[in-house]
JSON list of N, CA and C in Angstrom, two decimals:
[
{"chain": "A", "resi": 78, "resn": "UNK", "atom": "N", "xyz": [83.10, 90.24, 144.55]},
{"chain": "A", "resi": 78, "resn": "UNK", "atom": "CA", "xyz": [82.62, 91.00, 145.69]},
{"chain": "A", "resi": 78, "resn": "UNK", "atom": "C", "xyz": [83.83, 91.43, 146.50]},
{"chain": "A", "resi": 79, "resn": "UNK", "atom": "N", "xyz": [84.00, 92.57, 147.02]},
{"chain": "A", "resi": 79, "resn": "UNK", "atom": "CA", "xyz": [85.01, 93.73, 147.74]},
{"chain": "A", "resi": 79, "resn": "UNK", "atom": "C", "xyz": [85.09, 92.93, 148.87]},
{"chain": "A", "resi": 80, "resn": "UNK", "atom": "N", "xyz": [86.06, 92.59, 149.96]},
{"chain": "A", "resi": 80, "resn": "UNK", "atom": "CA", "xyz": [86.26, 92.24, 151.11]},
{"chain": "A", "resi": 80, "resn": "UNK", "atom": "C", "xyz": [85.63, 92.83, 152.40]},
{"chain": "A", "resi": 81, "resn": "UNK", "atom": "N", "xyz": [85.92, 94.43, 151.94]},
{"chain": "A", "resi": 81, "resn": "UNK", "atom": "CA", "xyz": [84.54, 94.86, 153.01]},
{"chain": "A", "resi": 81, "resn": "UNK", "atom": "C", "xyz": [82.87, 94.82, 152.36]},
{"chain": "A", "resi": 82, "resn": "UNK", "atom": "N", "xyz": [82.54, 94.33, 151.43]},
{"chain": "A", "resi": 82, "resn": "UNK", "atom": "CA", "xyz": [80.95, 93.96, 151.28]},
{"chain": "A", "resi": 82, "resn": "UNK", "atom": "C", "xyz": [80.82, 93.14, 151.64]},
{"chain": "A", "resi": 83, "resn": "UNK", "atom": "N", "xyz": [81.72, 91.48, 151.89]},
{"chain": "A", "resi": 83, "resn": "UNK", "atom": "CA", "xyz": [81.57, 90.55, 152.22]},
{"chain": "A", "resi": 83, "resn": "UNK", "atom": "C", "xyz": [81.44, 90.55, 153.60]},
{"chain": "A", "resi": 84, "resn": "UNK", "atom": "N", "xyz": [82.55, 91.55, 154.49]},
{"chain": "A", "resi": 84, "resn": "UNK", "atom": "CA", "xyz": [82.42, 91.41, 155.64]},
{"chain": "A", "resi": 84, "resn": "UNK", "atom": "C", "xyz": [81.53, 92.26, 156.54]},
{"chain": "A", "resi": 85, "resn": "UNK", "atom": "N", "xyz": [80.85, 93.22, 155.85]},
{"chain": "A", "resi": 85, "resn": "UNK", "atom": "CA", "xyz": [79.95, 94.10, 156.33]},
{"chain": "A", "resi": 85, "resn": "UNK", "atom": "C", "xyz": [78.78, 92.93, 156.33]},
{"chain": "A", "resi": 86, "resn": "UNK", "atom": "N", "xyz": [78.45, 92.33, 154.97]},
{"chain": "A", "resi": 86, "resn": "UNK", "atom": "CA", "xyz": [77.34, 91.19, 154.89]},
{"chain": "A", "resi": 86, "resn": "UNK", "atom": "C", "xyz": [77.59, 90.33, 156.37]},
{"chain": "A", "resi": 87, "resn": "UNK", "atom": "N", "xyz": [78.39, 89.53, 156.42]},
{"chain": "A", "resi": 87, "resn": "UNK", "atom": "CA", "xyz": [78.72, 88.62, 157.57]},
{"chain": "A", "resi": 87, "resn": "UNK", "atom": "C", "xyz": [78.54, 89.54, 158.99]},
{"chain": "A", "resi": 88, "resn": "UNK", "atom": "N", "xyz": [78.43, 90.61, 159.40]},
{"chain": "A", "resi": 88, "resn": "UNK", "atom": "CA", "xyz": [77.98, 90.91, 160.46]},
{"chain": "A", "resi": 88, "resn": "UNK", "atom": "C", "xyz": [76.72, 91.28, 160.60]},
{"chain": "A", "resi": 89, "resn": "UNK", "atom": "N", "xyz": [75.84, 91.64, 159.43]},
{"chain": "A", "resi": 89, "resn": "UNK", "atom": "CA", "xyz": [74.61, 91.95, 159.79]},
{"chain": "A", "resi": 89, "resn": "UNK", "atom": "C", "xyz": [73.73, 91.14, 159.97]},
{"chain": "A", "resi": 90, "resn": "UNK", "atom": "N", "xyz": [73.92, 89.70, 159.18]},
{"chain": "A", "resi": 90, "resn": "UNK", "atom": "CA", "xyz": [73.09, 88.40, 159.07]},
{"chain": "A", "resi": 90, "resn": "UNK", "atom": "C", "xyz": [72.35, 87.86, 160.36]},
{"chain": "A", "resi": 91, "resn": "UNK", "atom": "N", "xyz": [72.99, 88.09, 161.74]},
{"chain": "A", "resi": 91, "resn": "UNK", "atom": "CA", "xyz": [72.50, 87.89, 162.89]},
{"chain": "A", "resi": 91, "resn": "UNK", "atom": "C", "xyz": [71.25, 88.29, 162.68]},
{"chain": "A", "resi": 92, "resn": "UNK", "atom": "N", "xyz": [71.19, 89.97, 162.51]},
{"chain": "A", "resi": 92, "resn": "UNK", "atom": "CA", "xyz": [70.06, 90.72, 162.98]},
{"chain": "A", "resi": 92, "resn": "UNK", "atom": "C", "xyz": [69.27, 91.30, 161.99]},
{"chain": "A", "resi": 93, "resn": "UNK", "atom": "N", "xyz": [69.91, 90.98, 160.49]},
{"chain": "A", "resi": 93, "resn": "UNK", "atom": "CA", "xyz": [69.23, 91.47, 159.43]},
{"chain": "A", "resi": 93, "resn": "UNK", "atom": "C", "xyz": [68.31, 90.73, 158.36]},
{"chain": "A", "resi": 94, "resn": "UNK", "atom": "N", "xyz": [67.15, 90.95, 157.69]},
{"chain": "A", "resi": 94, "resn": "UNK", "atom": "CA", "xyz": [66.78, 90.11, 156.34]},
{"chain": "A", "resi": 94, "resn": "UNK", "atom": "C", "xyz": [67.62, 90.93, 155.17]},
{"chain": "A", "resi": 95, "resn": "UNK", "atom": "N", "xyz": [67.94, 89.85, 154.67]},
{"chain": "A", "resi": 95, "resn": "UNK", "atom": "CA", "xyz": [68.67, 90.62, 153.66]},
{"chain": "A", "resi": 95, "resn": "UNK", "atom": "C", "xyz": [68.01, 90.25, 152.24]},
{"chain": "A", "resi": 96, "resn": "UNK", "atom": "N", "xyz": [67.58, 91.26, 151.46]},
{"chain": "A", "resi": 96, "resn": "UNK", "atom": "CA", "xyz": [67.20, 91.20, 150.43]},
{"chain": "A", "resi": 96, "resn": "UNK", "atom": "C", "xyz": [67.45, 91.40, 149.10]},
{"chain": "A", "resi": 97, "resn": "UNK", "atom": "N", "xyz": [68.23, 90.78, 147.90]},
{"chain": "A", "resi": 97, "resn": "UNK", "atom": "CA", "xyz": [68.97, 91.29, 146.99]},
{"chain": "A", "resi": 97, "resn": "UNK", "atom": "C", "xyz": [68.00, 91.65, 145.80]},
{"chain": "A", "resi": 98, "resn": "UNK", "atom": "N", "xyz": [67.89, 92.84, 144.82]},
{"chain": "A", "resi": 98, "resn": "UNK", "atom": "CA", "xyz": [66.91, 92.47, 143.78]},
{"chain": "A", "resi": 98, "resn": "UNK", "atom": "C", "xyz": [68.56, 92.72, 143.01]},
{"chain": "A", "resi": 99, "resn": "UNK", "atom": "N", "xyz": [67.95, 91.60, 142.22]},
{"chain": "A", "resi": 99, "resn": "UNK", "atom": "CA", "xyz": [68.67, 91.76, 140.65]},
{"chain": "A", "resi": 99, "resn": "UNK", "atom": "C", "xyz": [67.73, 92.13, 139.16]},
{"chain": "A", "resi": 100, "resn": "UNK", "atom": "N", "xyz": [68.15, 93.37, 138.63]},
{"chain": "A", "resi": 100, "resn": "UNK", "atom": "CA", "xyz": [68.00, 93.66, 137.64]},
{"chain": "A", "resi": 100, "resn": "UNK", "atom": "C", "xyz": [68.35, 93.45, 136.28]},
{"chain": "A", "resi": 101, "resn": "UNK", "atom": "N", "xyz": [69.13, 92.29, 136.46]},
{"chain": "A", "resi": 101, "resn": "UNK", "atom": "CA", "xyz": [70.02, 91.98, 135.24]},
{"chain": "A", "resi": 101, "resn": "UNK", "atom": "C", "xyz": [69.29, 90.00, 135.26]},
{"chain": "A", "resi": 102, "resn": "UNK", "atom": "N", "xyz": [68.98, 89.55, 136.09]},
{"chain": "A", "resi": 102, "resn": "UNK", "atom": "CA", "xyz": [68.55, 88.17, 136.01]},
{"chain": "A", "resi": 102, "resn": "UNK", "atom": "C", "xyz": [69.41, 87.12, 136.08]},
{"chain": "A", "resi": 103, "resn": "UNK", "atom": "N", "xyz": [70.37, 87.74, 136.58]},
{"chain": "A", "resi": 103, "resn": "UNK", "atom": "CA", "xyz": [71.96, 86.78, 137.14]},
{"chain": "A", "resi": 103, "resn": "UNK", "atom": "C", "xyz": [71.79, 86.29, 138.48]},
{"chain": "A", "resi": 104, "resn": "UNK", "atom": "N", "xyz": [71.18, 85.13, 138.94]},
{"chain": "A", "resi": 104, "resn": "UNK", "atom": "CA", "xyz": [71.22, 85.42, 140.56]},
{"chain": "A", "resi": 104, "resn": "UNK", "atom": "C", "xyz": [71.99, 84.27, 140.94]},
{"chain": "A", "resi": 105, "resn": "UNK", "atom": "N", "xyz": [72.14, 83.44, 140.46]},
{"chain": "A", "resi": 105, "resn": "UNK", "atom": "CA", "xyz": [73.39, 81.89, 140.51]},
{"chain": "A", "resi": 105, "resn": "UNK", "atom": "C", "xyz": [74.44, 81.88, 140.49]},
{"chain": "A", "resi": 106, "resn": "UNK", "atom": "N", "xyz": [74.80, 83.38, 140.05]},
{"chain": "A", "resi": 106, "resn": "UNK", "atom": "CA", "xyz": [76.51, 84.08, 140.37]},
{"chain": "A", "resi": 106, "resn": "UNK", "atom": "C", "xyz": [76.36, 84.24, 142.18]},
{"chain": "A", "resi": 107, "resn": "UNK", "atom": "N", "xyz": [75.27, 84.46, 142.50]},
{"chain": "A", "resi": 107, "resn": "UNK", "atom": "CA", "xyz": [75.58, 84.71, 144.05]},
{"chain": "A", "resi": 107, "resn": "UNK", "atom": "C", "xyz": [75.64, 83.33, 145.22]},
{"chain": "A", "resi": 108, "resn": "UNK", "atom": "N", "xyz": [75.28, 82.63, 143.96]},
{"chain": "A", "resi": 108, "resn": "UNK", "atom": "CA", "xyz": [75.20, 80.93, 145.18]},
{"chain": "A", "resi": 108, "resn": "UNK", "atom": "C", "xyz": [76.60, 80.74, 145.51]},
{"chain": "A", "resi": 109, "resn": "UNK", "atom": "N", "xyz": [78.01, 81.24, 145.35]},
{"chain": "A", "resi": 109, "resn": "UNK", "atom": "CA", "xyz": [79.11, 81.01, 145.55]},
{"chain": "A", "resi": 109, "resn": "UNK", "atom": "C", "xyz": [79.17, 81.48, 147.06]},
{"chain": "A", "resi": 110, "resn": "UNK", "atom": "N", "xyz": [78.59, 82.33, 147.71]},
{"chain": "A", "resi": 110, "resn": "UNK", "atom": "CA", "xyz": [78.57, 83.46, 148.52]},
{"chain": "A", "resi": 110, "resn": "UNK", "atom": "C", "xyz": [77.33, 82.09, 150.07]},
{"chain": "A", "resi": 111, "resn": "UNK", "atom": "N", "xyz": [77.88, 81.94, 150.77]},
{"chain": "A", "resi": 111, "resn": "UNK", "atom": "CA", "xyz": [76.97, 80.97, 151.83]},
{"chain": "A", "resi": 111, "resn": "UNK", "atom": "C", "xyz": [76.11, 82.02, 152.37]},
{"chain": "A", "resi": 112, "resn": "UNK", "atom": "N", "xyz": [76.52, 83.20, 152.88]},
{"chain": "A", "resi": 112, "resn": "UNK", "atom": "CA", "xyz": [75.45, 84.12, 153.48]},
{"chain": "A", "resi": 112, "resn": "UNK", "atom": "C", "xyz": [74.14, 84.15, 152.45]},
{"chain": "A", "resi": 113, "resn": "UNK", "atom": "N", "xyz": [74.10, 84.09, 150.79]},
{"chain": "A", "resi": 113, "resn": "UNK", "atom": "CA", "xyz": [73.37, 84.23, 149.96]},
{"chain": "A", "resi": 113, "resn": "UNK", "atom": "C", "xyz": [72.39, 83.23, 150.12]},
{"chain": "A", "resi": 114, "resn": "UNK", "atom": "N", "xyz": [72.84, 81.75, 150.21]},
{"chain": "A", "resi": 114, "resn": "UNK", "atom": "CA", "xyz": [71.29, 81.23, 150.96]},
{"chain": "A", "resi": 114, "resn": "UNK", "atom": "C", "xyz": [70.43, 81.32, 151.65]},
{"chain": "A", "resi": 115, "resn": "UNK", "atom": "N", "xyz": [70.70, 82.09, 152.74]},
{"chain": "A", "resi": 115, "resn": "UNK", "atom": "CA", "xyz": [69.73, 83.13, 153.94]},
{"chain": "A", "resi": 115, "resn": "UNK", "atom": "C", "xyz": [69.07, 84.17, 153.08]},
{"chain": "A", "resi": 116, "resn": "UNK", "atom": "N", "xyz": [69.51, 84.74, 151.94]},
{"chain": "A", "resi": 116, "resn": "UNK", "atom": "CA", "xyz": [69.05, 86.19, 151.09]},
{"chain": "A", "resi": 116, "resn": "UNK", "atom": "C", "xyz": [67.80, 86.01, 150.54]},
{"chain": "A", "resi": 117, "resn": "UNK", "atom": "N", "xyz": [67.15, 86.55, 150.68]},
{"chain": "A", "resi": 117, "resn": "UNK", "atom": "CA", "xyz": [65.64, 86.80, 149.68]},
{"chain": "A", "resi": 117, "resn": "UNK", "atom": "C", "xyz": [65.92, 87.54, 148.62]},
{"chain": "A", "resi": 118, "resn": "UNK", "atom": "N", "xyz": [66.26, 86.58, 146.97]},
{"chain": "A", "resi": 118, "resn": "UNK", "atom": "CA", "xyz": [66.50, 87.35, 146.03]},
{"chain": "A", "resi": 118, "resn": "UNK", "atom": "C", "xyz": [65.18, 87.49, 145.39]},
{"chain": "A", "resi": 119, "resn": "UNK", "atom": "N", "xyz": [65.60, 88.80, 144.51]},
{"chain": "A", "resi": 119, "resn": "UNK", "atom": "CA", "xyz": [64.27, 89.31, 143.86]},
{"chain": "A", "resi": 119, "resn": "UNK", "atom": "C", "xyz": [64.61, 89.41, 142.52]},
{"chain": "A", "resi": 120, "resn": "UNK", "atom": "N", "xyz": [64.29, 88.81, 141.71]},
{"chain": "A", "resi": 120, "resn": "UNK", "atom": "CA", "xyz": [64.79, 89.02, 139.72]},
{"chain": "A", "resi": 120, "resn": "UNK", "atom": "C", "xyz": [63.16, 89.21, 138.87]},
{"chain": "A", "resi": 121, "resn": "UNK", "atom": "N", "xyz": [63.42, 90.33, 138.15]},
{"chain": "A", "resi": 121, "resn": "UNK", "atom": "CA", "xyz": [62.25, 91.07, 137.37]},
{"chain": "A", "resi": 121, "resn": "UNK", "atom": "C", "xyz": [63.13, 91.78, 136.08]},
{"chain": "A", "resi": 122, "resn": "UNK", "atom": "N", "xyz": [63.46, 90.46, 134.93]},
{"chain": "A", "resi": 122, "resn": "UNK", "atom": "CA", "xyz": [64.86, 91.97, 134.13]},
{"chain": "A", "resi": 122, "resn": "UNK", "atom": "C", "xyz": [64.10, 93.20, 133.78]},
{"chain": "A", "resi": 123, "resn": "UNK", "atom": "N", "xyz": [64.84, 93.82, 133.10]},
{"chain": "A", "resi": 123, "resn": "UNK", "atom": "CA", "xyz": [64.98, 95.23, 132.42]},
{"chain": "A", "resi": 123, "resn": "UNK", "atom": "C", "xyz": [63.69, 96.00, 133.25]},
{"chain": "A", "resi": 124, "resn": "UNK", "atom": "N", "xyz": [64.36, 95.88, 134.83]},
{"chain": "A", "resi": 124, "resn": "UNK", "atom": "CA", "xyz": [63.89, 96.93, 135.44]},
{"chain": "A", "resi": 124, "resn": "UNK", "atom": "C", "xyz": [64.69, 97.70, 136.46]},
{"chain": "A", "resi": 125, "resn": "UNK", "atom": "N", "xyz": [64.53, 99.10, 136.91]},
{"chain": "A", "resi": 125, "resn": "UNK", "atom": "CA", "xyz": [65.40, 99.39, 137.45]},
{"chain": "A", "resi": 125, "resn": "UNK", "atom": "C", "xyz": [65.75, 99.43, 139.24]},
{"chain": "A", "resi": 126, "resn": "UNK", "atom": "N", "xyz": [66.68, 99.91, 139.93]},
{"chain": "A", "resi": 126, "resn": "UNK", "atom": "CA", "xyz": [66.42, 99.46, 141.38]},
{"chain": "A", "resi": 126, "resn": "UNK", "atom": "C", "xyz": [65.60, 100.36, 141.91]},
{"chain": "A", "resi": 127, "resn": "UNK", "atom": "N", "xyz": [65.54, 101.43, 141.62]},
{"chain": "A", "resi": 127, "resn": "UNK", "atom": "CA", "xyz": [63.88, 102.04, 142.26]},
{"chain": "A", "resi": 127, "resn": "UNK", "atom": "C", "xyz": [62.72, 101.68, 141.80]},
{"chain": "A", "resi": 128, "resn": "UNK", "atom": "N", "xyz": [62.95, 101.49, 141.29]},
{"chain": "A", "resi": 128, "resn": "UNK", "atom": "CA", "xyz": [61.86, 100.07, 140.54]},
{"chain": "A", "resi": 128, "resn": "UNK", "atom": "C", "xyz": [61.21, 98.97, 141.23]},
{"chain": "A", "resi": 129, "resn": "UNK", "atom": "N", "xyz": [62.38, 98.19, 141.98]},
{"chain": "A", "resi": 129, "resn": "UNK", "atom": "CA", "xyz": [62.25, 97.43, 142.92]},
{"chain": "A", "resi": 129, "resn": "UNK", "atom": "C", "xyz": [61.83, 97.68, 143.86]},
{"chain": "A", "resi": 130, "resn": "UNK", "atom": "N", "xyz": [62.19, 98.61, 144.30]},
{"chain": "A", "resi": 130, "resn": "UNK", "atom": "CA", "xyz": [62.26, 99.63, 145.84]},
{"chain": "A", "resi": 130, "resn": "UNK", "atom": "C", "xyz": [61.09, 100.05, 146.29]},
{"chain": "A", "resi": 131, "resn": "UNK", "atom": "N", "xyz": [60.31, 100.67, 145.21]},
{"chain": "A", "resi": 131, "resn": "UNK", "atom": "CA", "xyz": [59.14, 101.36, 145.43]},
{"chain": "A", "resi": 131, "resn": "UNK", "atom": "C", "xyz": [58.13, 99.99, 145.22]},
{"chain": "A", "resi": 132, "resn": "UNK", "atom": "N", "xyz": [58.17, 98.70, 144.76]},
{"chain": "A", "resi": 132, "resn": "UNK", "atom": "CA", "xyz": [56.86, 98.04, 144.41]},
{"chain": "A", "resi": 132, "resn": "UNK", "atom": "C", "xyz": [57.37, 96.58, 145.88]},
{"chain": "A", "resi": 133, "resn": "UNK", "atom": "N", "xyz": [58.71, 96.72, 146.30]},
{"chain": "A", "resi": 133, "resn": "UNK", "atom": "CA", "xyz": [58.60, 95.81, 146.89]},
{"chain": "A", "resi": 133, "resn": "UNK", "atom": "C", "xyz": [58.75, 95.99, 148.32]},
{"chain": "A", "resi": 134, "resn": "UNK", "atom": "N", "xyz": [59.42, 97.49, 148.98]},
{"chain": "A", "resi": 134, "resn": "UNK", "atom": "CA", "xyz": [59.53, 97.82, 150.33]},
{"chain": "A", "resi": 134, "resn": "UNK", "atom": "C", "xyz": [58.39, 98.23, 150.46]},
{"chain": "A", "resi": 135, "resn": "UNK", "atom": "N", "xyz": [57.07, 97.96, 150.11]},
{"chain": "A", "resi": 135, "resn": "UNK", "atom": "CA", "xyz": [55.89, 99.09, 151.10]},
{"chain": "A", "resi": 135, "resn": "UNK", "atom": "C", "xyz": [56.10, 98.76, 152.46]},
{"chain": "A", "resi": 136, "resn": "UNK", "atom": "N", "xyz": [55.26, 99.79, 152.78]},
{"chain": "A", "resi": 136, "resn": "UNK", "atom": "CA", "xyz": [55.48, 100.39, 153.88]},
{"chain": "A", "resi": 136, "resn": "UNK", "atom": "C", "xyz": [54.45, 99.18, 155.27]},
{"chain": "A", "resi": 137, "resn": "UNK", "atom": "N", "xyz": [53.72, 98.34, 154.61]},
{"chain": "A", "resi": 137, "resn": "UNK", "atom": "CA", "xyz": [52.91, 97.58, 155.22]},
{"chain": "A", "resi": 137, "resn": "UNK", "atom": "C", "xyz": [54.31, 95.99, 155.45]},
{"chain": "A", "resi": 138, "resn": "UNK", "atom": "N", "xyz": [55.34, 95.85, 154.62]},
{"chain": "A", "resi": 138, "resn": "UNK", "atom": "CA", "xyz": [56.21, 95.53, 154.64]},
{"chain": "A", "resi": 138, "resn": "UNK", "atom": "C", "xyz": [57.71, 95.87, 155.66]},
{"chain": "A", "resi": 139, "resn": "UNK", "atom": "N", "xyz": [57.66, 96.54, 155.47]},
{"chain": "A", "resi": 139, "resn": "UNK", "atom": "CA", "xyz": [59.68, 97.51, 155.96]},
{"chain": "A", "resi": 139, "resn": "UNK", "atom": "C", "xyz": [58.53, 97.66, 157.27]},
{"chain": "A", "resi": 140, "resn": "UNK", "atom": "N", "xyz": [57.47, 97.99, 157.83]},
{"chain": "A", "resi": 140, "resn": "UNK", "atom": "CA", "xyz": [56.95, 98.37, 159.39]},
{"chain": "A", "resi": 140, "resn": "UNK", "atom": "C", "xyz": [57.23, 97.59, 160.23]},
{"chain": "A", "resi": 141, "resn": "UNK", "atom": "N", "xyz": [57.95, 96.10, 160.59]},
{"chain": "A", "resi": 141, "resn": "UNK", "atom": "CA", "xyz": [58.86, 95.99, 161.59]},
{"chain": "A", "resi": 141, "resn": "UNK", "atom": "C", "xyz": [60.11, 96.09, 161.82]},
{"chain": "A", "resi": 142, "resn": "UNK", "atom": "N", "xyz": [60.60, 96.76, 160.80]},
{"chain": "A", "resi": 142, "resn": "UNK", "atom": "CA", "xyz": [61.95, 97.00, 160.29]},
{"chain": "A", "resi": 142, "resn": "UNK", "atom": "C", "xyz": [62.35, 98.52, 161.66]},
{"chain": "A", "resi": 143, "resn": "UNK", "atom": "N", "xyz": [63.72, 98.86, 162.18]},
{"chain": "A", "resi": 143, "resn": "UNK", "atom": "CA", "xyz": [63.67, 100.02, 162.79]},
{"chain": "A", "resi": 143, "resn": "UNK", "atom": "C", "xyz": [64.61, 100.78, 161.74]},
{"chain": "A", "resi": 144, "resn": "UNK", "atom": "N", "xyz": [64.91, 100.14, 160.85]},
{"chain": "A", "resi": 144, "resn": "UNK", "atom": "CA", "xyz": [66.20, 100.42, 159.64]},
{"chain": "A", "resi": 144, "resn": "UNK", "atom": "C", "xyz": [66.33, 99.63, 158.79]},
{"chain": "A", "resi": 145, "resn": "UNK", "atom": "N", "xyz": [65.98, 100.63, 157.33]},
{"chain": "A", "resi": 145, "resn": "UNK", "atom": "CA", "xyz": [66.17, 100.15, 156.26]},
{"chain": "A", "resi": 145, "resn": "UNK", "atom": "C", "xyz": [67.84, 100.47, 155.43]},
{"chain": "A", "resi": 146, "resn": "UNK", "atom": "N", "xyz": [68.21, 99.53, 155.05]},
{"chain": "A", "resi": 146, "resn": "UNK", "atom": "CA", "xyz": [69.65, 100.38, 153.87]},
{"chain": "A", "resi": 146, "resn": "UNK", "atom": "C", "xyz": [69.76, 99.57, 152.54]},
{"chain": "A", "resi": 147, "resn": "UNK", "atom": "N", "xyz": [69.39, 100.85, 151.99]},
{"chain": "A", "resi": 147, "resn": "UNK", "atom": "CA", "xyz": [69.57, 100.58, 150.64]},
{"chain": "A", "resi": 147, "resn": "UNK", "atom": "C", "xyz": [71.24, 100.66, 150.08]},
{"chain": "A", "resi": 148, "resn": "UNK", "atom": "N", "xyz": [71.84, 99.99, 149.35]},
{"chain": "A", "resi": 148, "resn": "UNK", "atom": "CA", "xyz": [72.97, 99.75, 148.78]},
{"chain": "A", "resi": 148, "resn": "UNK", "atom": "C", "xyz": [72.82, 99.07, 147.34]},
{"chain": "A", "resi": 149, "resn": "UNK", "atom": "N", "xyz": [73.73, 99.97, 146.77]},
{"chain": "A", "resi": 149, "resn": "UNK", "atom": "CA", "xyz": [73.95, 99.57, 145.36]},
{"chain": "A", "resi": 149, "resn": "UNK", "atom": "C", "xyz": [75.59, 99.45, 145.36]},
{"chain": "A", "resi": 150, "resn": "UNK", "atom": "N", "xyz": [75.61, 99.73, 144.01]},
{"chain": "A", "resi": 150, "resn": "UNK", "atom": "CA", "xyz": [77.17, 99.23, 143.54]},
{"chain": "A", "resi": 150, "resn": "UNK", "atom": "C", "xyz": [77.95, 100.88, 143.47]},
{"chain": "A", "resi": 151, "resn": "UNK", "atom": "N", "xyz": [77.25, 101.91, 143.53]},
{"chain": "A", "resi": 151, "resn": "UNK", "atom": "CA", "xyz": [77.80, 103.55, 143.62]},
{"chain": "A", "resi": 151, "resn": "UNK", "atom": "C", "xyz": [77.65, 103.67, 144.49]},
{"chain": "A", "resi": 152, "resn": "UNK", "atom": "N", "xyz": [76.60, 103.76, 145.33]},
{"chain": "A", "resi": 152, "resn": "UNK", "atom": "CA", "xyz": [76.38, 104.71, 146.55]},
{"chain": "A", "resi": 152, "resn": "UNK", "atom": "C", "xyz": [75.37, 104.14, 147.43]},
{"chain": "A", "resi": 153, "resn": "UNK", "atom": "N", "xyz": [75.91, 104.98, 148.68]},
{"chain": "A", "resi": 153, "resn": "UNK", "atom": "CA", "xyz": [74.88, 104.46, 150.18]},
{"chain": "A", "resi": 153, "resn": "UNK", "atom": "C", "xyz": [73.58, 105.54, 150.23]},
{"chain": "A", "resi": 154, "resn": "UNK", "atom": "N", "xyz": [72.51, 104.47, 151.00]},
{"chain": "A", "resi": 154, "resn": "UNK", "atom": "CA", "xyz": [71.38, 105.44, 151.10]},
{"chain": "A", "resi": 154, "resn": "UNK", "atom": "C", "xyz": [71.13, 104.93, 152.50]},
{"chain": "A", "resi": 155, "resn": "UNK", "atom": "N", "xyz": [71.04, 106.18, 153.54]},
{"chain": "A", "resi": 155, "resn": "UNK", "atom": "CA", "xyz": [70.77, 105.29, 154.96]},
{"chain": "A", "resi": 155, "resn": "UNK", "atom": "C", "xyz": [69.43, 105.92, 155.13]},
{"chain": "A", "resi": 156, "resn": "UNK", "atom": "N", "xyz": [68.50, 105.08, 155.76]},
{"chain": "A", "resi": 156, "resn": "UNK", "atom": "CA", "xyz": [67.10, 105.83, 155.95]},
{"chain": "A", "resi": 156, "resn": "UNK", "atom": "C", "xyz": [66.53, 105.03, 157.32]},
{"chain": "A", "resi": 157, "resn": "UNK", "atom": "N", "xyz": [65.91, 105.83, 158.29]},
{"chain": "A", "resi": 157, "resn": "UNK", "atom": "CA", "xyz": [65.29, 105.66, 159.45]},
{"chain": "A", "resi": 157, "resn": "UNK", "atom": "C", "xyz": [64.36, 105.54, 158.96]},
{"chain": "A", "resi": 158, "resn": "UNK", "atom": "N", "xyz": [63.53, 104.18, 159.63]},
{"chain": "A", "resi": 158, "resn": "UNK", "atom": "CA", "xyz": [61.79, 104.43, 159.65]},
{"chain": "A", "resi": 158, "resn": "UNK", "atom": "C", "xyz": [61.61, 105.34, 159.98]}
]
């Protein structure tokens, strides 16, 4: 993990749930990581992250949320409720 993912993680933890899905079924690589015990991981293999996204953020879910962010390993997705 990149030094700024680690340290972006460590400031949001105050105010954020943080939720990881893994698509690959590796999630014991992340117990090294202490913020990762606070994490709500999600493992379902050979599926993909919109995959995840769409069956596990509904919207009856993410509604006390004022901000959702999605992050992968390419690219940022910022989205306002």
């Amino acid at each position: 993990m990149c030094l700024l993912t680690k340290n972006l993680l460590l400031q949001f933890l105050g105010n954020f749930t943080i939720l990881l899905f893994h698509y690959d079924g590796r999630t014991t690589e992340w117990d090294e990581f202490e913020w990762s015990k606070q994490a709500i991981h999600m493992s379902v293999r050979k599926q993909t992250k919109w995959w995840y996204a769409k069956r596990f953020l509904h919207p009856d879910i993410v509604a006390p949320y004022d901000y959702i962010l999605i992050w992968d390993q390419r690219k940022w997705v910022f989205e306002v409720l």
